[in-house]
Amino acid sequence: PSAPTKEQPARGVTIVKPERKTIHREVAQPGLIEAFERTTIVARIPGYVLKWNVDIGDPIKKGDILAKLWVPEMESDLKLKEEQVLQARKILELTKAQMVTAKSQVQEAEAAHSRAQYTHDYWKGQSSRFDSLVMGSVLDKSTQEETLNQFRSAASALAEAKAKIASAKAVEKEKAVAQEKAEVDIRAADAVRQTQADLVGYATLTAPYDGGVTQKNVNTQQFVQPATGGKGDVLYVVEKIDKVRIFVAVPETDADWVRIGAAATIRVQALQGKQFTGTVTRTAWSLQQVN
């Protein structure tokens, strides 16, 4: 150039070596906050609402009574089933008493048989001895006949005693079978009563866990129907909110970077951008079509 120019400074070159470092990649996407658990409370039996105890926003504890239904016919049927159980137990007590009596009768028959056996053996011995004496002309024939009659009478009494033992044992066996049947009847009646009690228990709607009420669709004297085919009157909706779930839809290009255990930061706009830290606990690996 015709005009003098200022001398350009020399450019420096720095030589470096590559290093291995961890690259941190962040995936930022909007998410949804949902209750950890959400349960709809429906009726298991038809009935009228007798009383409701909680409203929207009320905190609840596990086992708290949310509402009670009025089912008078089921309660009356339950009382009938309870009376039938009591009746079956009374019958069992009666059969046990009869069983004791039957055992006593067997013992009495066996004792009578022992006495009859002793008498039979005694007169049998006497009859044999008197036969020898008559043959030796020591005793007369009439005495022999009298002894023989006593022996025959003792034999008949022995046979009668054996028959009474058999009869008493038959009665004992009959009472034992009756006692077993009474015990079976009690179990059957108690099972029917328990089934009815379970149905009546469905009239009391209780909280499944600690949480809060988010919906209430129940009013006093309202008739409610049980849920059939997955549908029914939703009386309450309760949610467990002491712990919540954060659901985030991640684009396919970033999905592989989101692993279980990865650090996560949640910024809640409703809390003026307050941040919470945690970790990824689950991934669905489900593809969703976006229109």
PDB file of C-alpha atoms in Angstrom:
ATOM      1  CA  PRO A   1       0.000   0.000   0.000  1.00  0.00           C
ATOM      2  CA  SER A   2       1.038   3.571  -0.631  1.00  0.00           C
ATOM      3  CA  ALA A   3       0.409   4.557   2.972  1.00  0.00           C
ATOM      4  CA  PRO A   4       2.513   3.027   5.691  1.00  0.00           C
ATOM      5  CA  THR A   5       0.659   0.447   7.869  1.00  0.00           C
ATOM      6  CA  LYS A   6       1.071  -0.531  11.490  1.00  0.00           C
ATOM      7  CA  GLU A   7       2.938  -3.773  11.928  1.00  0.00           C
ATOM      8  CA  GLN A   8       0.617  -6.723  12.717  1.00  0.00           C
ATOM      9  CA  PRO A   9       1.462  -8.615  15.961  1.00  0.00           C
ATOM     10  CA  ALA A  10       2.576 -12.209  15.607  1.00  0.00           C
ATOM     11  CA  ARG A  11      -0.010 -14.828  16.449  1.00  0.00           C
ATOM     12  CA  GLY A  12       0.895 -17.323  19.187  1.00  0.00           C
ATOM     13  CA  VAL A  13       0.114 -21.072  19.077  1.00  0.00           C
ATOM     14  CA  THR A  14      -0.487 -23.131  22.230  1.00  0.00           C
ATOM     15  CA  ILE A  15      -0.022 -26.907  22.114  1.00  0.00           C
ATOM     16  CA  VAL A  16      -2.313 -28.955  24.440  1.00  0.00           C
ATOM     17  CA  LYS A  17      -2.996 -32.658  25.005  1.00  0.00           C
ATOM     18  CA  PRO A  18      -6.483 -34.245  25.086  1.00  0.00           C
ATOM     19  CA  GLU A  19      -7.869 -35.171  28.526  1.00  0.00           C
ATOM     20  CA  ARG A  20     -10.625 -37.590  29.562  1.00  0.00           C
ATOM     21  CA  LYS A  21     -13.423 -35.824  31.461  1.00  0.00           C
ATOM     22  CA  THR A  22     -17.050 -36.540  32.399  1.00  0.00           C
ATOM     23  CA  ILE A  23     -19.612 -34.758  30.279  1.00  0.00           C
ATOM     24  CA  HIS A  24     -22.697 -33.673  32.193  1.00  0.00           C
ATOM     25  CA  ARG A  25     -25.846 -33.566  30.130  1.00  0.00           C
ATOM     26  CA  GLU A  26     -29.069 -32.063  31.406  1.00  0.00           C
ATOM     27  CA  VAL A  27     -32.553 -32.995  30.218  1.00  0.00           C
ATOM     28  CA  ALA A  28     -35.148 -30.359  31.051  1.00  0.00           C
ATOM     29  CA  GLN A  29     -38.797 -31.166  30.422  1.00  0.00           C
ATOM     30  CA  PRO A  30     -42.146 -30.223  31.980  1.00  0.00           C
ATOM     31  CA  GLY A  31     -43.616 -32.796  34.353  1.00  0.00           C
ATOM     32  CA  LEU A  32     -46.770 -33.664  36.250  1.00  0.00           C
ATOM     33  CA  ILE A  33     -47.124 -33.993  40.013  1.00  0.00           C
ATOM     34  CA  GLU A  34     -49.504 -36.737  41.099  1.00  0.00           C
ATOM     35  CA  ALA A  35     -50.457 -38.279  44.426  1.00  0.00           C
ATOM     36  CA  PHE A  36     -48.480 -41.348  45.406  1.00  0.00           C
ATOM     37  CA  GLU A  37     -51.769 -43.267  45.627  1.00  0.00           C
ATOM     38  CA  ARG A  38     -55.292 -42.396  44.520  1.00  0.00           C
ATOM     39  CA  THR A  39     -58.241 -44.596  45.497  1.00  0.00           C
ATOM     40  CA  THR A  40     -61.902 -44.348  44.632  1.00  0.00           C
ATOM     41  CA  ILE A  41     -64.266 -45.465  47.393  1.00  0.00           C
ATOM     42  CA  VAL A  42     -67.363 -47.236  46.097  1.00  0.00           C
ATOM     43  CA  ALA A  43     -70.167 -49.184  47.741  1.00  0.00           C
ATOM     44  CA  ARG A  44     -69.997 -52.990  47.854  1.00  0.00           C
ATOM     45  CA  ILE A  45     -73.687 -53.335  48.737  1.00  0.00           C
ATOM     46  CA  PRO A  46     -76.795 -51.270  47.958  1.00  0.00           C
ATOM     47  CA  GLY A  47     -78.098 -49.078  50.733  1.00  0.00           C
ATOM     48  CA  TYR A  48     -78.949 -45.641  52.014  1.00  0.00           C
ATOM     49  CA  VAL A  49     -76.297 -43.288  53.376  1.00  0.00           C
ATOM     50  CA  LEU A  50     -76.854 -43.143  57.119  1.00  0.00           C
ATOM     51  CA  LYS A  51     -74.043 -40.706  57.901  1.00  0.00           C
ATOM     52  CA  TRP A  52     -70.939 -39.222  56.277  1.00  0.00           C
ATOM     53  CA  ASN A  53     -68.020 -38.051  58.411  1.00  0.00           C
ATOM     54  CA  VAL A  54     -65.429 -36.344  56.180  1.00  0.00           C
ATOM     55  CA  ASP A  55     -65.498 -33.713  53.461  1.00  0.00           C
ATOM     56  CA  ILE A  56     -63.161 -32.431  50.753  1.00  0.00           C
ATOM     57  CA  GLY A  57     -59.809 -31.392  52.166  1.00  0.00           C
ATOM     58  CA  ASP A  58     -60.139 -33.287  55.442  1.00  0.00           C
ATOM     59  CA  PRO A  59     -57.084 -35.301  56.522  1.00  0.00           C
ATOM     60  CA  ILE A  60     -57.738 -38.970  57.185  1.00  0.00           C
ATOM     61  CA  LYS A  61     -55.969 -41.805  58.963  1.00  0.00           C
ATOM     62  CA  LYS A  62     -55.999 -45.432  57.922  1.00  0.00           C
ATOM     63  CA  GLY A  63     -59.155 -47.087  59.251  1.00  0.00           C
ATOM     64  CA  ASP A  64     -61.096 -43.850  59.783  1.00  0.00           C
ATOM     65  CA  ILE A  65     -64.815 -44.221  59.036  1.00  0.00           C
ATOM     66  CA  LEU A  66     -65.663 -42.124  55.993  1.00  0.00           C
ATOM     67  CA  ALA A  67     -69.376 -42.966  55.835  1.00  0.00           C
ATOM     68  CA  LYS A  68     -71.901 -45.566  56.942  1.00  0.00           C
ATOM     69  CA  LEU A  69     -74.719 -47.118  54.948  1.00  0.00           C
ATOM     70  CA  TRP A  70     -78.084 -48.260  56.286  1.00  0.00           C
ATOM     71  CA  VAL A  71     -78.983 -51.853  55.321  1.00  0.00           C
ATOM     72  CA  PRO A  72     -81.666 -52.964  57.830  1.00  0.00           C
ATOM     73  CA  GLU A  73     -82.570 -56.202  56.027  1.00  0.00           C
ATOM     74  CA  MET A  74     -78.950 -57.364  56.084  1.00  0.00           C
ATOM     75  CA  GLU A  75     -78.602 -56.484  59.763  1.00  0.00           C
ATOM     76  CA  SER A  76     -81.780 -58.444  60.567  1.00  0.00           C
ATOM     77  CA  ASP A  77     -80.463 -61.383  58.583  1.00  0.00           C
ATOM     78  CA  LEU A  78     -77.188 -61.183  60.515  1.00  0.00           C
ATOM     79  CA  LYS A  79     -79.075 -61.358  63.832  1.00  0.00           C
ATOM     80  CA  LEU A  80     -80.932 -64.427  62.536  1.00  0.00           C
ATOM     81  CA  LYS A  81     -77.644 -66.086  61.571  1.00  0.00           C
ATOM     82  CA  GLU A  82     -76.207 -65.315  65.016  1.00  0.00           C
ATOM     83  CA  GLU A  83     -79.252 -66.912  66.672  1.00  0.00           C
ATOM     84  CA  GLN A  84     -78.794 -69.968  64.474  1.00  0.00           C
ATOM     85  CA  VAL A  85     -75.190 -70.246  65.653  1.00  0.00           C
ATOM     86  CA  LEU A  86     -76.363 -70.053  69.296  1.00  0.00           C
ATOM     87  CA  GLN A  87     -78.984 -72.705  68.586  1.00  0.00           C
ATOM     88  CA  ALA A  88     -76.372 -74.990  67.032  1.00  0.00           C
ATOM     89  CA  ARG A  89     -74.139 -74.549  70.092  1.00  0.00           C
ATOM     90  CA  LYS A  90     -77.018 -75.426  72.417  1.00  0.00           C
ATOM     91  CA  ILE A  91     -77.669 -78.568  70.392  1.00  0.00           C
ATOM     92  CA  LEU A  92     -73.980 -79.454  70.714  1.00  0.00           C
ATOM     93  CA  GLU A  93     -74.173 -79.026  74.478  1.00  0.00           C
ATOM     94  CA  LEU A  94     -77.232 -81.302  74.533  1.00  0.00           C
ATOM     95  CA  THR A  95     -75.503 -83.980  72.454  1.00  0.00           C
ATOM     96  CA  LYS A  96     -72.450 -83.822  74.716  1.00  0.00           C
ATOM     97  CA  ALA A  97     -74.676 -84.370  77.747  1.00  0.00           C
ATOM     98  CA  GLN A  98     -76.383 -87.271  75.977  1.00  0.00           C
ATOM     99  CA  MET A  99     -72.967 -88.671  75.129  1.00  0.00           C
ATOM    100  CA  VAL A 100     -72.023 -88.636  78.818  1.00  0.00           C
ATOM    101  CA  THR A 101     -75.288 -90.410  79.659  1.00  0.00           C
ATOM    102  CA  ALA A 102     -74.669 -93.015  76.947  1.00  0.00           C
ATOM    103  CA  LYS A 103     -71.174 -93.716  78.294  1.00  0.00           C
ATOM    104  CA  SER A 104     -72.629 -94.160  81.777  1.00  0.00           C
ATOM    105  CA  GLN A 105     -75.223 -96.585  80.444  1.00  0.00           C
ATOM    106  CA  VAL A 106     -72.463 -98.607  78.779  1.00  0.00           C
ATOM    107  CA  GLN A 107     -70.560 -98.734  82.063  1.00  0.00           C
ATOM    108  CA  GLU A 108     -73.710 -99.819  83.947  1.00  0.00           C
ATOM    109  CA  ALA A 109     -74.409-102.508  81.349  1.00  0.00           C
ATOM    110  CA  GLU A 110     -70.846-103.787  81.600  1.00  0.00           C
ATOM    111  CA  ALA A 111     -71.088-103.866  85.411  1.00  0.00           C
ATOM    112  CA  ALA A 112     -74.393-105.761  85.205  1.00  0.00           C
ATOM    113  CA  HIS A 113     -72.777-108.158  82.762  1.00  0.00           C
ATOM    114  CA  SER A 114     -69.962-108.791  85.223  1.00  0.00           C
ATOM    115  CA  ARG A 115     -72.476-109.606  87.984  1.00  0.00           C
ATOM    116  CA  ALA A 116     -74.482-111.830  85.642  1.00  0.00           C
ATOM    117  CA  GLN A 117     -71.301-113.616  84.564  1.00  0.00           C
ATOM    118  CA  TYR A 118     -70.360-114.243  88.182  1.00  0.00           C
ATOM    119  CA  THR A 119     -73.840-115.584  88.983  1.00  0.00           C
ATOM    120  CA  HIS A 120     -73.817-117.738  85.877  1.00  0.00           C
ATOM    121  CA  ASP A 121     -70.435-119.239  86.713  1.00  0.00           C
ATOM    122  CA  TYR A 122     -71.522-119.867  90.325  1.00  0.00           C
ATOM    123  CA  TRP A 123     -74.698-121.769  89.407  1.00  0.00           C
ATOM    124  CA  LYS A 124     -72.896-123.596  86.637  1.00  0.00           C
ATOM    125  CA  GLY A 125     -70.399-124.898  89.178  1.00  0.00           C
ATOM    126  CA  GLN A 126     -73.180-125.745  91.618  1.00  0.00           C
ATOM    127  CA  SER A 127     -75.105-127.592  88.940  1.00  0.00           C
ATOM    128  CA  SER A 128     -72.076-129.713  88.010  1.00  0.00           C
ATOM    129  CA  ARG A 129     -71.312-130.485  91.657  1.00  0.00           C
ATOM    130  CA  PHE A 130     -74.941-131.389  92.424  1.00  0.00           C
ATOM    131  CA  ASP A 131     -75.031-133.717  89.425  1.00  0.00           C
ATOM    132  CA  SER A 132     -72.166-135.698  90.990  1.00  0.00           C
ATOM    133  CA  LEU A 133     -73.894-135.741  94.375  1.00  0.00           C
ATOM    134  CA  VAL A 134     -77.171-136.965  92.882  1.00  0.00           C
ATOM    135  CA  MET A 135     -75.350-139.707  91.027  1.00  0.00           C
ATOM    136  CA  GLY A 136     -73.812-140.768  94.362  1.00  0.00           C
ATOM    137  CA  SER A 137     -77.262-140.626  95.991  1.00  0.00           C
ATOM    138  CA  VAL A 138     -76.082-137.896  98.361  1.00  0.00           C
ATOM    139  CA  LEU A 139     -78.749-135.393  97.200  1.00  0.00           C
ATOM    140  CA  ASP A 140     -82.206-135.950  95.895  1.00  0.00           C
ATOM    141  CA  LYS A 141     -83.383-135.236  92.376  1.00  0.00           C
ATOM    142  CA  SER A 142     -85.497-132.214  93.332  1.00  0.00           C
ATOM    143  CA  THR A 143     -82.480-130.334  94.685  1.00  0.00           C
ATOM    144  CA  GLN A 144     -80.667-131.001  91.430  1.00  0.00           C
ATOM    145  CA  GLU A 145     -83.608-129.630  89.447  1.00  0.00           C
ATOM    146  CA  GLU A 146     -83.728-126.502  91.578  1.00  0.00           C
ATOM    147  CA  THR A 147     -80.011-125.886  91.050  1.00  0.00           C
ATOM    148  CA  LEU A 148     -80.374-126.478  87.315  1.00  0.00           C
ATOM    149  CA  ASN A 149     -83.196-123.927  87.165  1.00  0.00           C
ATOM    150  CA  GLN A 150     -81.010-121.405  88.967  1.00  0.00           C
ATOM    151  CA  PHE A 151     -78.264-122.070  86.421  1.00  0.00           C
ATOM    152  CA  ARG A 152     -80.661-121.611  83.523  1.00  0.00           C
ATOM    153  CA  SER A 153     -81.948-118.373  85.027  1.00  0.00           C
ATOM    154  CA  ALA A 154     -78.375-117.110  85.440  1.00  0.00           C
ATOM    155  CA  ALA A 155     -77.619-117.988  81.795  1.00  0.00           C
ATOM    156  CA  SER A 156     -80.648-116.002  80.650  1.00  0.00           C
ATOM    157  CA  ALA A 157     -79.606-113.044  82.804  1.00  0.00           C
ATOM    158  CA  LEU A 158     -76.104-113.229  81.310  1.00  0.00           C
ATOM    159  CA  ALA A 159     -77.495-113.193  77.775  1.00  0.00           C
ATOM    160  CA  GLU A 160     -79.721-110.240  78.682  1.00  0.00           C
ATOM    161  CA  ALA A 161     -76.726-108.380  80.133  1.00  0.00           C
ATOM    162  CA  LYS A 162     -74.759-108.947  76.906  1.00  0.00           C
ATOM    163  CA  ALA A 163     -77.696-107.619  74.890  1.00  0.00           C
ATOM    164  CA  LYS A 164     -77.889-104.515  77.101  1.00  0.00           C
ATOM    165  CA  ILE A 165     -74.177-103.867  76.540  1.00  0.00           C
ATOM    166  CA  ALA A 166     -74.661-104.077  72.771  1.00  0.00           C
ATOM    167  CA  SER A 167     -77.691-101.776  72.988  1.00  0.00           C
ATOM    168  CA  ALA A 168     -75.870 -99.257  75.194  1.00  0.00           C
ATOM    169  CA  LYS A 169     -72.866 -99.205  72.875  1.00  0.00           C
ATOM    170  CA  ALA A 170     -75.164 -98.672  69.894  1.00  0.00           C
ATOM    171  CA  VAL A 171     -76.738 -95.682  71.676  1.00  0.00           C
ATOM    172  CA  GLU A 172     -73.277 -94.392  72.534  1.00  0.00           C
ATOM    173  CA  LYS A 173     -72.240 -94.602  68.879  1.00  0.00           C
ATOM    174  CA  GLU A 174     -75.451 -92.855  67.830  1.00  0.00           C
ATOM    175  CA  LYS A 175     -74.801 -90.012  70.275  1.00  0.00           C
ATOM    176  CA  ALA A 176     -71.186 -89.750  69.081  1.00  0.00           C
ATOM    177  CA  VAL A 177     -72.393 -89.326  65.493  1.00  0.00           C
ATOM    178  CA  ALA A 178     -74.955 -86.767  66.678  1.00  0.00           C
ATOM    179  CA  GLN A 179     -72.202 -84.854  68.474  1.00  0.00           C
ATOM    180  CA  GLU A 180     -70.019 -84.825  65.345  1.00  0.00           C
ATOM    181  CA  LYS A 181     -72.971 -83.602  63.295  1.00  0.00           C
ATOM    182  CA  ALA A 182     -73.649 -80.856  65.835  1.00  0.00           C
ATOM    183  CA  GLU A 183     -70.018 -79.727  65.601  1.00  0.00           C
ATOM    184  CA  VAL A 184     -70.253 -79.648  61.784  1.00  0.00           C
ATOM    185  CA  ASP A 185     -73.528 -77.715  62.032  1.00  0.00           C
ATOM    186  CA  ILE A 186     -71.838 -75.119  64.239  1.00  0.00           C
ATOM    187  CA  ARG A 187     -69.022 -74.617  61.750  1.00  0.00           C
ATOM    188  CA  ALA A 188     -71.495 -74.348  58.883  1.00  0.00           C
ATOM    189  CA  ALA A 189     -73.739 -71.903  60.762  1.00  0.00           C
ATOM    190  CA  ASP A 190     -70.752 -69.835  61.840  1.00  0.00           C
ATOM    191  CA  ALA A 191     -69.478 -69.693  58.247  1.00  0.00           C
ATOM    192  CA  VAL A 192     -72.879 -68.445  57.067  1.00  0.00           C
ATOM    193  CA  ARG A 193     -72.940 -65.922  59.904  1.00  0.00           C
ATOM    194  CA  GLN A 194     -69.423 -64.718  59.013  1.00  0.00           C
ATOM    195  CA  THR A 195     -70.434 -64.281  55.365  1.00  0.00           C
ATOM    196  CA  GLN A 196     -73.407 -62.180  56.417  1.00  0.00           C
ATOM    197  CA  ALA A 197     -71.239 -60.230  58.862  1.00  0.00           C
ATOM    198  CA  ASP A 198     -68.807 -59.449  56.044  1.00  0.00           C
ATOM    199  CA  LEU A 199     -71.679 -58.121  53.945  1.00  0.00           C
ATOM    200  CA  VAL A 200     -72.881 -55.939  56.810  1.00  0.00           C
ATOM    201  CA  GLY A 201     -69.284 -54.802  57.306  1.00  0.00           C
ATOM    202  CA  TYR A 202     -69.312 -53.400  53.775  1.00  0.00           C
ATOM    203  CA  ALA A 203     -71.812 -50.827  55.044  1.00  0.00           C
ATOM    204  CA  THR A 204     -68.933 -49.095  56.821  1.00  0.00           C
ATOM    205  CA  LEU A 205     -66.616 -47.282  54.411  1.00  0.00           C
ATOM    206  CA  THR A 206     -63.132 -46.799  55.852  1.00  0.00           C
ATOM    207  CA  ALA A 207     -59.958 -45.028  54.753  1.00  0.00           C
ATOM    208  CA  PRO A 208     -57.407 -47.345  53.123  1.00  0.00           C
ATOM    209  CA  TYR A 209     -54.392 -45.283  54.242  1.00  0.00           C
ATOM    210  CA  ASP A 210     -53.275 -41.956  55.710  1.00  0.00           C
ATOM    211  CA  GLY A 211     -54.001 -39.131  53.326  1.00  0.00           C
ATOM    212  CA  GLY A 212     -56.694 -36.659  52.415  1.00  0.00           C
ATOM    213  CA  VAL A 213     -60.119 -36.441  50.787  1.00  0.00           C
ATOM    214  CA  THR A 214     -60.105 -34.918  47.290  1.00  0.00           C
ATOM    215  CA  GLN A 215     -63.663 -35.744  46.213  1.00  0.00           C
ATOM    216  CA  LYS A 216     -66.956 -36.241  48.066  1.00  0.00           C
ATOM    217  CA  ASN A 217     -70.051 -37.397  46.215  1.00  0.00           C
ATOM    218  CA  VAL A 218     -72.184 -38.642  49.078  1.00  0.00           C
ATOM    219  CA  ASN A 219     -75.134 -37.121  50.951  1.00  0.00           C
ATOM    220  CA  THR A 220     -77.380 -38.216  53.801  1.00  0.00           C
ATOM    221  CA  GLN A 221     -80.184 -40.637  52.801  1.00  0.00           C
ATOM    222  CA  GLN A 222     -78.713 -40.945  49.313  1.00  0.00           C
ATOM    223  CA  PHE A 223     -79.296 -44.391  47.809  1.00  0.00           C
ATOM    224  CA  VAL A 224     -76.081 -45.872  46.440  1.00  0.00           C
ATOM    225  CA  GLN A 225     -75.551 -48.862  44.208  1.00  0.00           C
ATOM    226  CA  PRO A 226     -72.636 -51.314  44.363  1.00  0.00           C
ATOM    227  CA  ALA A 227     -69.985 -51.242  41.682  1.00  0.00           C
ATOM    228  CA  THR A 228     -70.708 -53.778  38.926  1.00  0.00           C
ATOM    229  CA  GLY A 229     -68.658 -54.311  35.801  1.00  0.00           C
ATOM    230  CA  GLY A 230     -66.064 -51.809  36.969  1.00  0.00           C
ATOM    231  CA  LYS A 231     -68.675 -49.056  37.250  1.00  0.00           C
ATOM    232  CA  GLY A 232     -70.503 -47.729  40.260  1.00  0.00           C
ATOM    233  CA  ASP A 233     -71.246 -44.663  42.333  1.00  0.00           C
ATOM    234  CA  VAL A 234     -67.944 -43.092  43.410  1.00  0.00           C
ATOM    235  CA  LEU A 235     -68.644 -41.931  46.943  1.00  0.00           C
ATOM    236  CA  TYR A 236     -65.183 -40.630  47.824  1.00  0.00           C
ATOM    237  CA  VAL A 237     -61.786 -40.162  46.249  1.00  0.00           C
ATOM    238  CA  VAL A 238     -58.895 -40.245  48.697  1.00  0.00           C
ATOM    239  CA  GLU A 239     -55.245 -39.624  47.952  1.00  0.00           C
ATOM    240  CA  LYS A 240     -51.956 -40.295  49.689  1.00  0.00           C
ATOM    241  CA  ILE A 241     -50.105 -37.013  49.356  1.00  0.00           C
ATOM    242  CA  ASP A 242     -47.359 -37.133  51.990  1.00  0.00           C
ATOM    243  CA  LYS A 243     -45.311 -38.588  49.143  1.00  0.00           C
ATOM    244  CA  VAL A 244     -45.887 -37.669  45.499  1.00  0.00           C
ATOM    245  CA  ARG A 245     -44.834 -38.903  42.068  1.00  0.00           C
ATOM    246  CA  ILE A 246     -43.318 -36.713  39.348  1.00  0.00           C
ATOM    247  CA  PHE A 247     -43.981 -37.912  35.815  1.00  0.00           C
ATOM    248  CA  VAL A 248     -41.871 -36.501  33.004  1.00  0.00           C
ATOM    249  CA  ALA A 249     -42.239 -37.297  29.305  1.00  0.00           C
ATOM    250  CA  VAL A 250     -38.700 -37.425  27.874  1.00  0.00           C
ATOM    251  CA  PRO A 251     -38.040 -37.046  24.129  1.00  0.00           C
ATOM    252  CA  GLU A 252     -36.773 -40.137  22.391  1.00  0.00           C
ATOM    253  CA  THR A 253     -33.359 -38.546  21.719  1.00  0.00           C
ATOM    254  CA  ASP A 254     -32.829 -37.979  25.454  1.00  0.00           C
ATOM    255  CA  ALA A 255     -34.542 -41.102  26.800  1.00  0.00           C
ATOM    256  CA  ASP A 256     -31.363 -43.171  26.908  1.00  0.00           C
ATOM    257  CA  TRP A 257     -29.732 -40.602  29.179  1.00  0.00           C
ATOM    258  CA  VAL A 258     -32.408 -40.963  31.866  1.00  0.00           C
ATOM    259  CA  ARG A 259     -31.420 -43.932  34.002  1.00  0.00           C
ATOM    260  CA  ILE A 260     -32.653 -45.184  37.376  1.00  0.00           C
ATOM    261  CA  GLY A 261     -30.651 -43.454  40.080  1.00  0.00           C
ATOM    262  CA  ALA A 262     -29.892 -40.366  37.983  1.00  0.00           C
ATOM    263  CA  ALA A 263     -30.056 -37.080  39.876  1.00  0.00           C
ATOM    264  CA  ALA A 264     -33.206 -35.030  39.363  1.00  0.00           C
ATOM    265  CA  THR A 265     -34.158 -31.481  40.263  1.00  0.00           C
ATOM    266  CA  ILE A 266     -37.801 -30.469  40.360  1.00  0.00           C
ATOM    267  CA  ARG A 267     -38.756 -26.819  40.122  1.00  0.00           C
ATOM    268  CA  VAL A 268     -42.369 -26.146  41.181  1.00  0.00           C
ATOM    269  CA  GLN A 269     -43.873 -23.027  39.647  1.00  0.00           C
ATOM    270  CA  ALA A 270     -46.775 -22.951  42.113  1.00  0.00           C
ATOM    271  CA  LEU A 271     -44.207 -22.610  44.930  1.00  0.00           C
ATOM    272  CA  GLN A 272     -42.481 -19.646  43.265  1.00  0.00           C
ATOM    273  CA  GLY A 273     -39.912 -21.822  41.597  1.00  0.00           C
ATOM    274  CA  LYS A 274     -38.856 -23.680  44.742  1.00  0.00           C
ATOM    275  CA  GLN A 275     -36.590 -26.588  43.899  1.00  0.00           C
ATOM    276  CA  PHE A 276     -36.501 -30.130  45.259  1.00  0.00           C
ATOM    277  CA  THR A 277     -33.807 -32.696  44.600  1.00  0.00           C
ATOM    278  CA  GLY A 278     -34.184 -36.424  44.241  1.00  0.00           C
ATOM    279  CA  THR A 279     -33.368 -39.334  41.969  1.00  0.00           C
ATOM    280  CA  VAL A 280     -35.079 -41.163  39.149  1.00  0.00           C
ATOM    281  CA  THR A 281     -36.816 -44.232  40.633  1.00  0.00           C
ATOM    282  CA  ARG A 282     -38.616 -45.733  37.628  1.00  0.00           C
ATOM    283  CA  THR A 283     -38.702 -45.546  33.843  1.00  0.00           C
ATOM    284  CA  ALA A 284     -41.519 -46.939  31.735  1.00  0.00           C
ATOM    285  CA  TRP A 285     -39.631 -47.193  28.420  1.00  0.00           C
ATOM    286  CA  SER A 286     -42.973 -46.641  26.727  1.00  0.00           C
ATOM    287  CA  LEU A 287     -43.192 -44.929  23.341  1.00  0.00           C
ATOM    288  CA  GLN A 288     -46.026 -42.452  22.938  1.00  0.00           C
ATOM    289  CA  GLN A 289     -47.075 -41.137  19.557  1.00  0.00           C
ATOM    290  CA  VAL A 290     -47.154 -37.347  19.358  1.00  0.00           C
ATOM    291  CA  ASN A 291     -49.509 -35.839  16.771  1.00  0.00           C
TER     292      ASN A 291
END
